Amino acid sequence: MGAEVSIVAASSGLELAQRLALELDAPLQHLATRRLENEHLLCLAAGLELSGRDVFFVATAAPPVSENLLELLFGLRALHARYGDQVRFVV
């Protein structure tokens, strides 16, 4: 890692992400997650300012496990599709 660091929080990992951001003196951003009318989950990385940074995505598998795992997987996919190899994953 040679670039600056950014922390991206899933809704389940917000508290841990806030502590990491303070400890690393890194900006904290939130992954946009929406529940659609048909109960599908939508995670968007489009509004994040992460280019040229190493990205740490923070999420948990705490209860409700199925909801948080879906957000974790879809969020990781959204970040990887947009930022590729810049993404690191923290569970």
XYZ file of C-alpha atoms in Angstrom:
91
model
C 0.000 0.000 0.000
C 1.561 3.236 -1.080
C -1.518 5.353 -1.711
C -3.617 7.238 0.790
C -6.265 5.220 2.600
C -10.043 5.609 2.660
C -12.473 3.677 4.830
C -15.861 2.677 3.399
C -18.492 1.469 5.855
C -21.388 -0.874 5.300
C -24.297 -0.103 7.624
C -23.339 -3.088 9.802
C -19.713 -1.945 10.188
C -20.204 1.737 10.916
C -18.948 1.744 14.502
C -15.771 -0.207 13.673
C -15.210 1.912 10.553
C -15.455 5.120 12.593
C -12.822 3.849 15.027
C -10.523 2.758 12.174
C -10.907 6.109 10.427
C -9.959 7.965 13.619
C -6.998 5.676 14.303
C -5.684 5.903 10.726
C -6.644 9.569 10.274
C -8.425 8.496 7.082
C -11.636 9.771 5.498
C -14.766 7.712 6.169
C -17.395 7.193 3.480
C -20.615 5.200 3.496
C -21.721 2.670 0.912
C -25.208 3.563 -0.342
C -27.507 0.611 0.295
C -31.175 0.516 -0.694
C -33.865 -2.095 -0.209
C -36.050 -2.181 -3.332
C -39.816 -2.769 -3.383
C -39.308 -6.410 -4.377
C -37.003 -6.869 -1.341
C -33.826 -6.986 -3.452
C -30.765 -5.184 -2.126
C -28.977 -2.495 -4.147
C -25.471 -1.301 -3.199
C -24.019 1.721 -4.991
C -20.407 2.852 -5.022
C -20.970 5.565 -7.645
C -20.966 8.560 -5.285
C -17.755 7.669 -3.462
C -14.514 9.630 -3.927
C -11.920 6.848 -3.839
C -9.740 7.112 -6.948
C -6.037 6.749 -6.253
C -6.629 5.521 -2.695
C -6.410 2.146 -1.034
C -9.949 1.323 0.054
C -10.825 -0.642 3.189
C -14.420 -1.888 3.189
C -15.663 -2.546 6.727
C -18.686 -4.778 7.333
C -19.788 -7.342 9.885
C -21.666 -10.633 9.859
C -23.513 -9.793 13.073
C -27.269 -10.406 13.385
C -29.301 -10.177 11.252
C -26.706 -12.368 9.554
C -28.450 -12.897 6.204
C -29.048 -9.148 5.726
C -25.505 -8.187 6.686
C -23.894 -10.918 4.573
C -25.881 -9.780 1.545
C -24.800 -6.187 2.111
C -21.214 -7.358 2.571
C -21.183 -9.402 -0.662
C -23.061 -6.894 -2.821
C -21.043 -4.019 -1.387
C -17.752 -5.744 -2.087
C -18.903 -6.472 -5.642
C -19.955 -2.833 -6.190
C -16.644 -1.501 -4.865
C -14.567 -4.017 -6.810
C -16.444 -3.292 -10.055
C -15.722 0.423 -9.693
C -12.287 0.477 -8.016
C -10.772 -2.969 -8.668
C -7.520 -3.781 -6.906
C -7.733 -0.735 -4.616
C -10.256 -2.569 -2.375
C -9.313 -4.376 0.843
C -11.911 -6.133 2.957
C -12.257 -5.977 6.770
C -14.769 -8.257 8.552
